[in-house]
Amino acid sequence: MMKAVRFHGKKDIRLENIEIPKCGKGQVKVKPAYVGICGTDLHEWEDGANIIPTTPHPITGEQAPLTIGHEFSAVVEEVGEDVTDVKIGQRVSVQPIIYDGTCGACRDGLVNCCDNNGFIGLSGWGGGLSEHVVVPRSAIYEIPDNVSMEAGALVEPLSVAWHSIDVSPFKKGDAVLVLGGGPIGLAVIQCLRARGAEKIIASEVAPGRKEFAKRLGAHYTLDPTSDDVVARVRELCGGVGADVAFDAAGVQVGLNQAVKAIRAQGTVVNIAVWNKPAQLPMNDIVFREKKYIGVTTFVQGDFRHALDAISSGNLKPLPMITGKIQMDEIVEKGFKPLVEEKDKHVKILVEVHP
């Protein structure tokens, strides 16, 4: 038997003993080291189940109660039949996307857009918040020797940011507005800095998160409750506006500001998961030929890009870590502080096998 943190329902997370999974053909068994608590985990705990299935998932066949944790680093402890390029003892980051491989999106290589997609740690197949996990070989990315296991647990949110920039029209030297100073917004800021953004302007209400944004690469920070975001962005960008805006906040007033703050033919990139329907200011978009696009998670290769950027020193994400806890502290020292003390925390890591 092994210990695992399991989601049973709203405000019902339990540390339980469950069976140790067996490693099968084409699979890799790992021991999680560090696991990041994601905003999605918090939403499930506060208001779930939302993403976590309450009926059998179309790929995994599993439903709540499920083991959670989808941002994690680990050490390989067993490899299954037909896995020849992974060695026991390797340090790895686990890409958690679950996909069917047969739908139109998957055939186009867009596994993140799979018709039936899910996540290890949200949809079944175990999760990082357990003593052992079995994952497909395709989920394994080796961590370079000069990258810590803590940084390896940050690769998932950094890959979300990396992918959003890839999908956007961003190019080196651009001026960029980032809405939201939570973990994803801060990951976007870091990746933009690493990829040569000339001006990074962060819009965030919480003073503590504004300081994190500065520390992690923003050139300017604005408070949307006291600053005229549109006027200030235009002023900072030579009167024309930002080239690209990334929305990691998912708030209507922020969306309205972003559309007005970008230049003619500029682009707003939505990364946020919205809690309610949004309205697009279509005339502002139409009459200045602006664009609005959505992005989701990451595709094959984004984990490698993020790991290589950390290894080269272009990404330095460790300041995002604001706490480390144990599995039996997940609610009191993990979920609750992240919900109730947002201004103090960015990413809390759970130590499973540090």
Short mmCIF file of N, CA and C in Angstrom, two decimals, residues 82-259:
data_model
loop_
_atom_site.label_atom_id
_atom_site.label_comp_id
_atom_site.label_asym_id
_atom_site.label_seq_id
_atom_site.Cartn_x
_atom_site.Cartn_y
_atom_site.Cartn_z
N ASP A 82 9.20 -2.72 -23.58
CA ASP A 82 9.30 -1.86 -24.76
C ASP A 82 9.80 -0.45 -24.45
N VAL A 83 10.11 -0.14 -23.20
CA VAL A 83 10.71 1.16 -22.87
C VAL A 83 12.21 0.96 -22.75
N THR A 84 12.95 1.46 -23.74
CA THR A 84 14.39 1.20 -23.81
C THR A 84 15.24 2.45 -23.61
N ASP A 85 14.63 3.63 -23.59
CA ASP A 85 15.40 4.88 -23.55
C ASP A 85 15.23 5.63 -22.23
N VAL A 86 14.69 4.96 -21.21
CA VAL A 86 14.55 5.56 -19.89
C VAL A 86 15.23 4.63 -18.90
N LYS A 87 16.02 5.22 -17.98
CA LYS A 87 16.79 4.41 -17.04
C LYS A 87 16.30 4.61 -15.61
N ILE A 88 16.38 3.56 -14.84
CA ILE A 88 16.05 3.65 -13.41
C ILE A 88 17.01 4.65 -12.75
N GLY A 89 16.45 5.53 -11.94
CA GLY A 89 17.24 6.56 -11.28
C GLY A 89 17.24 7.90 -11.98
N GLN A 90 16.77 7.94 -13.22
CA GLN A 90 16.69 9.22 -13.93
C GLN A 90 15.75 10.18 -13.21
N ARG A 91 16.14 11.46 -13.21
CA ARG A 91 15.28 12.52 -12.66
C ARG A 91 14.45 13.08 -13.81
N VAL A 92 13.15 13.19 -13.60
CA VAL A 92 12.27 13.55 -14.71
C VAL A 92 11.18 14.54 -14.27
N SER A 93 10.69 15.29 -15.26
CA SER A 93 9.43 16.02 -15.12
C SER A 93 8.37 15.25 -15.88
N VAL A 94 7.16 15.28 -15.37
CA VAL A 94 6.08 14.50 -15.97
C VAL A 94 5.08 15.43 -16.65
N GLN A 95 4.94 15.26 -17.97
CA GLN A 95 3.94 16.02 -18.72
C GLN A 95 2.59 15.32 -18.54
N PRO A 96 1.60 15.98 -17.95
CA PRO A 96 0.41 15.25 -17.49
C PRO A 96 -0.73 15.10 -18.48
N ILE A 97 -0.62 15.63 -19.69
CA ILE A 97 -1.76 15.57 -20.61
C ILE A 97 -2.11 14.13 -20.96
N ILE A 98 -3.39 13.82 -20.91
CA ILE A 98 -3.95 12.54 -21.36
C ILE A 98 -4.72 12.80 -22.64
N TYR A 99 -4.47 12.01 -23.67
CA TYR A 99 -5.13 12.24 -24.96
C TYR A 99 -5.38 10.90 -25.65
N ASP A 100 -6.37 10.89 -26.55
CA ASP A 100 -6.74 9.61 -27.17
C ASP A 100 -5.88 9.25 -28.37
N GLY A 101 -5.25 10.24 -29.01
CA GLY A 101 -4.39 9.97 -30.15
C GLY A 101 -5.11 9.68 -31.44
N THR A 102 -6.44 9.71 -31.43
CA THR A 102 -7.21 9.33 -32.62
C THR A 102 -8.11 10.44 -33.15
N CYS A 103 -8.45 11.42 -32.33
CA CYS A 103 -9.37 12.47 -32.79
C CYS A 103 -8.66 13.39 -33.79
N GLY A 104 -9.41 14.28 -34.41
CA GLY A 104 -8.84 15.17 -35.42
C GLY A 104 -7.72 16.03 -34.89
N ALA A 105 -7.90 16.58 -33.67
CA ALA A 105 -6.86 17.43 -33.08
C ALA A 105 -5.58 16.64 -32.84
N CYS A 106 -5.72 15.43 -32.31
CA CYS A 106 -4.54 14.60 -32.06
C CYS A 106 -3.83 14.24 -33.36
N ARG A 107 -4.60 13.94 -34.39
CA ARG A 107 -3.99 13.60 -35.68
C ARG A 107 -3.23 14.79 -36.26
N ASP A 108 -3.63 16.00 -35.87
CA ASP A 108 -2.93 17.21 -36.30
C ASP A 108 -1.76 17.56 -35.38
N GLY A 109 -1.52 16.72 -34.37
CA GLY A 109 -0.43 16.97 -33.44
C GLY A 109 -0.80 17.88 -32.29
N LEU A 110 -2.09 18.21 -32.17
CA LEU A 110 -2.56 19.12 -31.12
C LEU A 110 -3.16 18.32 -29.97
N VAL A 111 -2.29 17.58 -29.28
CA VAL A 111 -2.80 16.70 -28.23
C VAL A 111 -3.44 17.49 -27.09
N ASN A 112 -3.05 18.75 -26.94
CA ASN A 112 -3.64 19.59 -25.90
C ASN A 112 -5.09 19.93 -26.20
N CYS A 113 -5.50 19.78 -27.44
CA CYS A 113 -6.87 20.09 -27.86
C CYS A 113 -7.70 18.82 -28.10
N CYS A 114 -7.22 17.69 -27.61
CA CYS A 114 -7.91 16.42 -27.81
C CYS A 114 -9.38 16.51 -27.39
N ASP A 115 -10.24 15.89 -28.19
CA ASP A 115 -11.68 15.91 -27.90
C ASP A 115 -12.00 15.29 -26.54
N ASN A 116 -11.15 14.38 -26.09
CA ASN A 116 -11.43 13.65 -24.84
C ASN A 116 -10.34 13.85 -23.79
N ASN A 117 -9.63 14.96 -23.89
CA ASN A 117 -8.41 15.09 -23.09
C ASN A 117 -8.66 15.12 -21.59
N GLY A 118 -7.58 14.91 -20.87
CA GLY A 118 -7.61 14.95 -19.42
C GLY A 118 -6.21 15.15 -18.92
N PHE A 119 -6.01 14.97 -17.62
CA PHE A 119 -4.70 15.16 -17.01
C PHE A 119 -4.45 14.09 -15.96
N ILE A 120 -3.22 13.56 -15.99
CA ILE A 120 -2.76 12.78 -14.85
C ILE A 120 -2.86 13.69 -13.63
N GLY A 121 -3.48 13.21 -12.56
CA GLY A 121 -3.65 14.04 -11.38
C GLY A 121 -4.93 14.84 -11.35
N LEU A 122 -5.76 14.68 -12.38
CA LEU A 122 -7.09 15.31 -12.41
C LEU A 122 -8.14 14.38 -13.00
N SER A 123 -7.70 13.50 -13.90
CA SER A 123 -8.65 12.67 -14.64
C SER A 123 -8.43 11.17 -14.45
N GLY A 124 -7.45 10.81 -13.64
CA GLY A 124 -7.14 9.41 -13.45
C GLY A 124 -5.68 9.11 -13.75
N TRP A 125 -5.31 7.82 -13.76
CA TRP A 125 -3.94 7.37 -13.95
C TRP A 125 -3.04 7.85 -12.81
N GLY A 126 -3.60 8.00 -11.63
CA GLY A 126 -2.81 8.43 -10.49
C GLY A 126 -2.53 9.92 -10.52
N GLY A 127 -1.57 10.34 -9.68
CA GLY A 127 -1.21 11.75 -9.60
C GLY A 127 0.07 11.91 -8.81
N GLY A 128 0.64 13.10 -8.89
CA GLY A 128 1.91 13.36 -8.24
C GLY A 128 1.85 13.29 -6.72
N LEU A 129 0.68 13.54 -6.16
CA LEU A 129 0.55 13.52 -4.71
C LEU A 129 0.31 12.10 -4.20
N SER A 130 1.26 11.25 -4.54
CA SER A 130 1.25 9.86 -4.10
C SER A 130 2.68 9.36 -4.09
N GLU A 131 2.91 8.25 -3.42
CA GLU A 131 4.28 7.77 -3.28
C GLU A 131 4.81 7.09 -4.54
N HIS A 132 3.92 6.66 -5.42
CA HIS A 132 4.32 6.04 -6.68
C HIS A 132 3.26 6.37 -7.74
N VAL A 133 3.71 6.55 -8.99
CA VAL A 133 2.80 6.80 -10.11
C VAL A 133 3.31 6.04 -11.32
N VAL A 134 2.40 5.51 -12.11
CA VAL A 134 2.75 4.89 -13.38
C VAL A 134 2.20 5.77 -14.50
N VAL A 135 3.09 6.15 -15.44
CA VAL A 135 2.71 7.07 -16.51
C VAL A 135 3.18 6.52 -17.85
N PRO A 136 2.60 6.98 -18.96
CA PRO A 136 3.10 6.56 -20.27
C PRO A 136 4.53 7.06 -20.50
N ARG A 137 5.30 6.34 -21.28
CA ARG A 137 6.65 6.78 -21.62
C ARG A 137 6.64 8.19 -22.21
N SER A 138 5.65 8.51 -22.99
CA SER A 138 5.59 9.83 -23.65
C SER A 138 5.47 10.98 -22.67
N ALA A 139 5.13 10.69 -21.42
CA ALA A 139 4.97 11.74 -20.41
C ALA A 139 6.28 12.12 -19.73
N ILE A 140 7.35 11.40 -20.02
CA ILE A 140 8.61 11.53 -19.28
C ILE A 140 9.58 12.48 -19.99
N TYR A 141 10.09 13.48 -19.26
CA TYR A 141 11.12 14.38 -19.78
C TYR A 141 12.26 14.45 -18.78
N GLU A 142 13.46 14.05 -19.21
CA GLU A 142 14.60 14.03 -18.31
C GLU A 142 14.99 15.44 -17.88
N ILE A 143 15.29 15.60 -16.60
CA ILE A 143 15.73 16.87 -16.05
C ILE A 143 17.24 16.96 -16.19
N PRO A 144 17.76 18.04 -16.78
CA PRO A 144 19.22 18.19 -16.89
C PRO A 144 19.90 18.18 -15.52
N ASP A 145 21.17 17.79 -15.50
CA ASP A 145 21.90 17.63 -14.24
C ASP A 145 21.97 18.92 -13.43
N ASN A 146 21.99 20.07 -14.10
CA ASN A 146 22.14 21.34 -13.38
C ASN A 146 20.81 21.98 -13.02
N VAL A 147 19.72 21.24 -13.16
CA VAL A 147 18.38 21.74 -12.80
C VAL A 147 17.89 20.97 -11.58
N SER A 148 17.43 21.69 -10.57
CA SER A 148 16.99 21.05 -9.33
C SER A 148 15.64 20.36 -9.51
N MET A 149 15.35 19.45 -8.60
CA MET A 149 14.05 18.79 -8.63
C MET A 149 12.92 19.77 -8.32
N GLU A 150 13.21 20.79 -7.49
CA GLU A 150 12.19 21.81 -7.23
C GLU A 150 11.84 22.54 -8.53
N ALA A 151 12.86 22.93 -9.29
CA ALA A 151 12.60 23.59 -10.57
C ALA A 151 11.87 22.65 -11.53
N GLY A 152 12.20 21.36 -11.45
CA GLY A 152 11.52 20.38 -12.30
C GLY A 152 10.03 20.33 -12.07
N ALA A 153 9.59 20.65 -10.84
CA ALA A 153 8.16 20.68 -10.54
C ALA A 153 7.47 21.93 -11.06
N LEU A 154 8.26 22.92 -11.51
CA LEU A 154 7.69 24.16 -12.06
C LEU A 154 7.60 24.14 -13.58
N VAL A 155 8.06 23.06 -14.19
CA VAL A 155 8.10 23.00 -15.65
C VAL A 155 6.70 23.03 -16.26
N GLU A 156 5.73 22.43 -15.57
CA GLU A 156 4.37 22.40 -16.14
C GLU A 156 3.80 23.81 -16.33
N PRO A 157 3.74 24.68 -15.31
CA PRO A 157 3.23 26.03 -15.56
C PRO A 157 4.11 26.85 -16.50
N LEU A 158 5.42 26.62 -16.46
CA LEU A 158 6.30 27.32 -17.40
C LEU A 158 6.03 26.89 -18.84
N SER A 159 5.67 25.62 -19.02
CA SER A 159 5.35 25.14 -20.38
C SER A 159 4.05 25.73 -20.89
N VAL A 160 3.09 25.95 -19.99
CA VAL A 160 1.86 26.65 -20.38
C VAL A 160 2.21 28.03 -20.92
N ALA A 161 3.09 28.74 -20.20
CA ALA A 161 3.50 30.07 -20.63
C ALA A 161 4.27 30.02 -21.94
N TRP A 162 5.19 29.07 -22.05
CA TRP A 162 6.00 28.95 -23.26
C TRP A 162 5.11 28.70 -24.48
N HIS A 163 4.14 27.82 -24.31
CA HIS A 163 3.24 27.50 -25.41
C HIS A 163 2.38 28.71 -25.81
N SER A 164 1.92 29.47 -24.82
CA SER A 164 1.09 30.63 -25.13
C SER A 164 1.86 31.64 -25.97
N ILE A 165 3.15 31.78 -25.70
CA ILE A 165 3.97 32.69 -26.49
C ILE A 165 4.20 32.14 -27.89
N ASP A 166 4.41 30.83 -27.99
CA ASP A 166 4.57 30.20 -29.31
C ASP A 166 3.34 30.42 -30.19
N VAL A 167 2.16 30.29 -29.61
CA VAL A 167 0.92 30.42 -30.38
C VAL A 167 0.66 31.89 -30.76
N SER A 168 1.13 32.80 -29.95
CA SER A 168 0.91 34.23 -30.18
C SER A 168 1.81 34.73 -31.31
N PRO A 169 1.57 35.96 -31.78
CA PRO A 169 2.46 36.55 -32.79
C PRO A 169 3.67 37.25 -32.19
N PHE A 170 3.94 37.04 -30.90
CA PHE A 170 5.06 37.71 -30.24
C PHE A 170 6.36 37.47 -30.99
N LYS A 171 7.18 38.54 -31.05
CA LYS A 171 8.52 38.43 -31.59
C LYS A 171 9.48 39.23 -30.72
N LYS A 172 10.72 38.87 -30.74
CA LYS A 172 11.74 39.53 -29.93
C LYS A 172 11.69 41.04 -30.15
N GLY A 173 11.72 41.79 -29.04
CA GLY A 173 11.67 43.25 -29.13
C GLY A 173 10.29 43.83 -28.95
N ASP A 174 9.27 42.98 -28.85
CA ASP A 174 7.90 43.48 -28.70
C ASP A 174 7.66 44.04 -27.30
N ALA A 175 6.64 44.90 -27.22
CA ALA A 175 6.12 45.39 -25.94
C ALA A 175 4.87 44.59 -25.61
N VAL A 176 4.79 44.12 -24.35
CA VAL A 176 3.75 43.16 -23.99
C VAL A 176 3.07 43.57 -22.69
N LEU A 177 1.75 43.41 -22.64
CA LEU A 177 0.97 43.59 -21.43
C LEU A 177 0.57 42.21 -20.91
N VAL A 178 0.78 41.99 -19.61
CA VAL A 178 0.37 40.73 -18.98
C VAL A 178 -0.65 41.05 -17.90
N LEU A 179 -1.84 40.48 -18.01
CA LEU A 179 -2.89 40.66 -17.01
C LEU A 179 -2.84 39.52 -16.01
N GLY A 180 -2.67 39.84 -14.73
CA GLY A 180 -2.67 38.82 -13.69
C GLY A 180 -1.27 38.45 -13.23
N GLY A 181 -1.05 38.49 -11.91
CA GLY A 181 0.25 38.16 -11.34
C GLY A 181 0.23 36.88 -10.54
N GLY A 182 -0.67 35.95 -10.90
CA GLY A 182 -0.66 34.63 -10.30
C GLY A 182 0.43 33.78 -10.93
N PRO A 183 0.48 32.48 -10.61
CA PRO A 183 1.55 31.62 -11.13
C PRO A 183 1.68 31.61 -12.64
N ILE A 184 0.57 31.58 -13.38
CA ILE A 184 0.68 31.55 -14.84
C ILE A 184 1.11 32.91 -15.38
N GLY A 185 0.55 33.99 -14.87
CA GLY A 185 0.99 35.31 -15.30
C GLY A 185 2.48 35.52 -15.04
N LEU A 186 2.96 35.09 -13.88
CA LEU A 186 4.37 35.22 -13.55
C LEU A 186 5.23 34.32 -14.44
N ALA A 187 4.72 33.15 -14.79
CA ALA A 187 5.44 32.27 -15.70
C ALA A 187 5.55 32.91 -17.09
N VAL A 188 4.48 33.57 -17.53
CA VAL A 188 4.51 34.27 -18.83
C VAL A 188 5.55 35.38 -18.80
N ILE A 189 5.58 36.15 -17.70
CA ILE A 189 6.56 37.22 -17.58
C ILE A 189 7.98 36.67 -17.70
N GLN A 190 8.27 35.58 -17.01
CA GLN A 190 9.61 34.99 -17.08
C GLN A 190 9.96 34.53 -18.48
N CYS A 191 9.02 33.87 -19.14
CA CYS A 191 9.28 33.36 -20.48
C CYS A 191 9.43 34.49 -21.49
N LEU A 192 8.65 35.56 -21.33
CA LEU A 192 8.79 36.72 -22.21
C LEU A 192 10.16 37.35 -22.05
N ARG A 193 10.61 37.47 -20.80
CA ARG A 193 11.93 38.05 -20.55
C ARG A 193 13.01 37.18 -21.19
N ALA A 194 12.87 35.87 -21.04
CA ALA A 194 13.85 34.95 -21.61
C ALA A 194 13.87 35.00 -23.13
N ARG A 195 12.73 35.37 -23.72
CA ARG A 195 12.62 35.35 -25.17
C ARG A 195 12.74 36.74 -25.79
N GLY A 196 13.17 37.72 -25.00
CA GLY A 196 13.58 38.99 -25.57
C GLY A 196 12.53 40.07 -25.68
N ALA A 197 11.51 40.04 -24.83
CA ALA A 197 10.53 41.14 -24.84
C ALA A 197 11.23 42.43 -24.42
N GLU A 198 10.95 43.52 -25.13
CA GLU A 198 11.59 44.81 -24.83
C GLU A 198 10.94 45.50 -23.65
N LYS A 199 9.61 45.44 -23.59
CA LYS A 199 8.87 46.00 -22.47
C LYS A 199 7.84 44.98 -22.00
N ILE A 200 7.85 44.68 -20.71
CA ILE A 200 6.84 43.81 -20.11
C ILE A 200 6.11 44.62 -19.06
N ILE A 201 4.82 44.79 -19.27
CA ILE A 201 3.98 45.59 -18.36
C ILE A 201 3.00 44.64 -17.69
N ALA A 202 3.06 44.54 -16.37
CA ALA A 202 2.17 43.65 -15.64
C ALA A 202 1.06 44.45 -14.96
N SER A 203 -0.17 43.97 -15.09
CA SER A 203 -1.32 44.58 -14.43
C SER A 203 -1.82 43.62 -13.36
N GLU A 204 -1.74 44.04 -12.10
CA GLU A 204 -2.08 43.17 -10.97
C GLU A 204 -2.51 44.03 -9.79
N VAL A 205 -3.54 43.59 -9.08
CA VAL A 205 -4.06 44.34 -7.94
C VAL A 205 -3.23 44.13 -6.68
N ALA A 206 -2.87 42.90 -6.37
CA ALA A 206 -2.23 42.57 -5.10
C ALA A 206 -0.80 43.12 -5.04
N PRO A 207 -0.47 43.91 -4.02
CA PRO A 207 0.89 44.49 -3.92
C PRO A 207 1.99 43.45 -3.90
N GLY A 208 1.77 42.36 -3.16
CA GLY A 208 2.79 41.32 -3.09
C GLY A 208 3.07 40.69 -4.44
N ARG A 209 2.04 40.45 -5.20
CA ARG A 209 2.22 39.83 -6.52
C ARG A 209 2.84 40.82 -7.51
N LYS A 210 2.58 42.11 -7.33
CA LYS A 210 3.26 43.11 -8.17
C LYS A 210 4.76 43.04 -7.92
N GLU A 211 5.16 42.85 -6.67
CA GLU A 211 6.58 42.75 -6.35
C GLU A 211 7.18 41.49 -6.96
N PHE A 212 6.43 40.38 -6.92
CA PHE A 212 6.90 39.16 -7.58
C PHE A 212 7.08 39.40 -9.07
N ALA A 213 6.14 40.12 -9.68
CA ALA A 213 6.22 40.40 -11.12
C ALA A 213 7.49 41.17 -11.45
N LYS A 214 7.82 42.17 -10.64
CA LYS A 214 9.06 42.94 -10.85
C LYS A 214 10.28 42.04 -10.71
N ARG A 215 10.26 41.24 -9.65
CA ARG A 215 11.41 40.39 -9.36
C ARG A 215 11.64 39.38 -10.47
N LEU A 216 10.57 38.92 -11.10
CA LEU A 216 10.67 37.86 -12.10
C LEU A 216 10.76 38.39 -13.53
N GLY A 217 10.79 39.73 -13.69
CA GLY A 217 11.10 40.23 -15.04
C GLY A 217 10.26 41.34 -15.61
N ALA A 218 9.18 41.75 -14.94
CA ALA A 218 8.37 42.84 -15.48
C ALA A 218 9.14 44.15 -15.38
N HIS A 219 9.08 44.94 -16.45
CA HIS A 219 9.73 46.26 -16.44
C HIS A 219 8.87 47.30 -15.74
N TYR A 220 7.56 47.13 -15.84
CA TYR A 220 6.61 48.07 -15.23
C TYR A 220 5.46 47.27 -14.62
N THR A 221 4.92 47.76 -13.51
CA THR A 221 3.73 47.14 -12.92
C THR A 221 2.66 48.20 -12.72
N LEU A 222 1.41 47.83 -12.98
CA LEU A 222 0.27 48.73 -12.84
C LEU A 222 -0.76 48.11 -11.92
N ASP A 223 -1.49 48.94 -11.22
CA ASP A 223 -2.61 48.51 -10.39
C ASP A 223 -3.89 48.93 -11.10
N PRO A 224 -4.66 47.98 -11.63
CA PRO A 224 -5.85 48.34 -12.41
C PRO A 224 -6.93 49.04 -11.60
N THR A 225 -6.84 49.00 -10.27
CA THR A 225 -7.84 49.71 -9.45
C THR A 225 -7.49 51.18 -9.24
N SER A 226 -6.24 51.55 -9.53
CA SER A 226 -5.85 52.94 -9.33
C SER A 226 -5.18 53.56 -10.56
N ASP A 227 -4.62 52.75 -11.44
CA ASP A 227 -3.97 53.26 -12.65
C ASP A 227 -4.94 53.18 -13.83
N ASP A 228 -4.83 54.13 -14.75
CA ASP A 228 -5.54 54.04 -16.03
C ASP A 228 -4.68 53.15 -16.92
N VAL A 229 -5.00 51.85 -16.92
CA VAL A 229 -4.16 50.86 -17.59
C VAL A 229 -4.00 51.18 -19.07
N VAL A 230 -5.08 51.52 -19.73
CA VAL A 230 -5.02 51.78 -21.18
C VAL A 230 -4.11 52.97 -21.46
N ALA A 231 -4.31 54.06 -20.75
CA ALA A 231 -3.50 55.26 -20.97
C ALA A 231 -2.03 55.02 -20.65
N ARG A 232 -1.75 54.31 -19.55
CA ARG A 232 -0.37 54.06 -19.15
C ARG A 232 0.34 53.13 -20.14
N VAL A 233 -0.36 52.11 -20.62
CA VAL A 233 0.27 51.19 -21.58
C VAL A 233 0.60 51.95 -22.86
N ARG A 234 -0.34 52.75 -23.33
CA ARG A 234 -0.06 53.53 -24.55
C ARG A 234 1.12 54.48 -24.33
N GLU A 235 1.14 55.12 -23.19
CA GLU A 235 2.24 56.04 -22.88
C GLU A 235 3.58 55.33 -22.88
N LEU A 236 3.62 54.14 -22.24
CA LEU A 236 4.86 53.37 -22.16
C LEU A 236 5.28 52.78 -23.50
N CYS A 237 4.33 52.69 -24.42
CA CYS A 237 4.60 52.06 -25.72
C CYS A 237 4.56 53.08 -26.86
N GLY A 238 5.03 54.27 -26.58
CA GLY A 238 5.18 55.28 -27.63
C GLY A 238 3.90 55.80 -28.22
N GLY A 239 2.80 55.66 -27.47
CA GLY A 239 1.53 56.17 -27.94
C GLY A 239 0.71 55.23 -28.80
N VAL A 240 1.28 54.06 -29.13
CA VAL A 240 0.56 53.16 -30.04
C VAL A 240 -0.07 51.96 -29.34
N GLY A 241 0.41 51.61 -28.16
CA GLY A 241 -0.11 50.44 -27.44
C GLY A 241 0.82 49.25 -27.52
N ALA A 242 0.51 48.22 -26.75
CA ALA A 242 1.33 47.01 -26.72
C ALA A 242 1.12 46.18 -27.98
N ASP A 243 2.13 45.43 -28.34
CA ASP A 243 2.01 44.55 -29.51
C ASP A 243 1.12 43.35 -29.20
N VAL A 244 1.28 42.80 -28.00
CA VAL A 244 0.54 41.61 -27.59
C VAL A 244 0.14 41.78 -26.13
N ALA A 245 -1.04 41.28 -25.77
CA ALA A 245 -1.46 41.20 -24.37
C ALA A 245 -1.78 39.75 -24.04
N PHE A 246 -1.33 39.29 -22.88
CA PHE A 246 -1.63 37.94 -22.40
C PHE A 246 -2.55 38.06 -21.20
N ASP A 247 -3.72 37.44 -21.28
CA ASP A 247 -4.70 37.51 -20.19
C ASP A 247 -4.62 36.24 -19.36
N ALA A 248 -4.01 36.39 -18.18
CA ALA A 248 -3.94 35.27 -17.23
C ALA A 248 -4.81 35.54 -16.02
N ALA A 249 -5.76 36.48 -16.17
CA ALA A 249 -6.64 36.86 -15.06
C ALA A 249 -8.08 36.39 -15.28
N GLY A 250 -8.59 36.53 -16.49
CA GLY A 250 -9.96 36.09 -16.79
C GLY A 250 -11.03 36.93 -16.12
N VAL A 251 -10.86 38.25 -16.19
CA VAL A 251 -11.81 39.18 -15.59
C VAL A 251 -12.28 40.14 -16.69
N GLN A 252 -13.59 40.41 -16.77
CA GLN A 252 -14.14 41.19 -17.86
C GLN A 252 -13.49 42.57 -17.99
N VAL A 253 -13.32 43.25 -16.87
CA VAL A 253 -12.74 44.60 -16.95
C VAL A 253 -11.32 44.54 -17.49
N GLY A 254 -10.59 43.49 -17.14
CA GLY A 254 -9.24 43.33 -17.66
C GLY A 254 -9.24 43.07 -19.15
N LEU A 255 -10.14 42.23 -19.62
CA LEU A 255 -10.26 41.97 -21.04
C LEU A 255 -10.54 43.26 -21.81
N ASN A 256 -11.47 44.06 -21.30
CA ASN A 256 -11.80 45.32 -21.96
C ASN A 256 -10.57 46.23 -22.05
N GLN A 257 -9.81 46.28 -20.95
CA GLN A 257 -8.60 47.11 -20.93
C GLN A 257 -7.56 46.58 -21.91
N ALA A 258 -7.40 45.26 -21.97
CA ALA A 258 -6.39 44.68 -22.85
C ALA A 258 -6.69 44.99 -24.31
N VAL A 259 -7.95 44.86 -24.71
CA VAL A 259 -8.31 45.12 -26.11
C VAL A 259 -8.01 46.57 -26.47
#
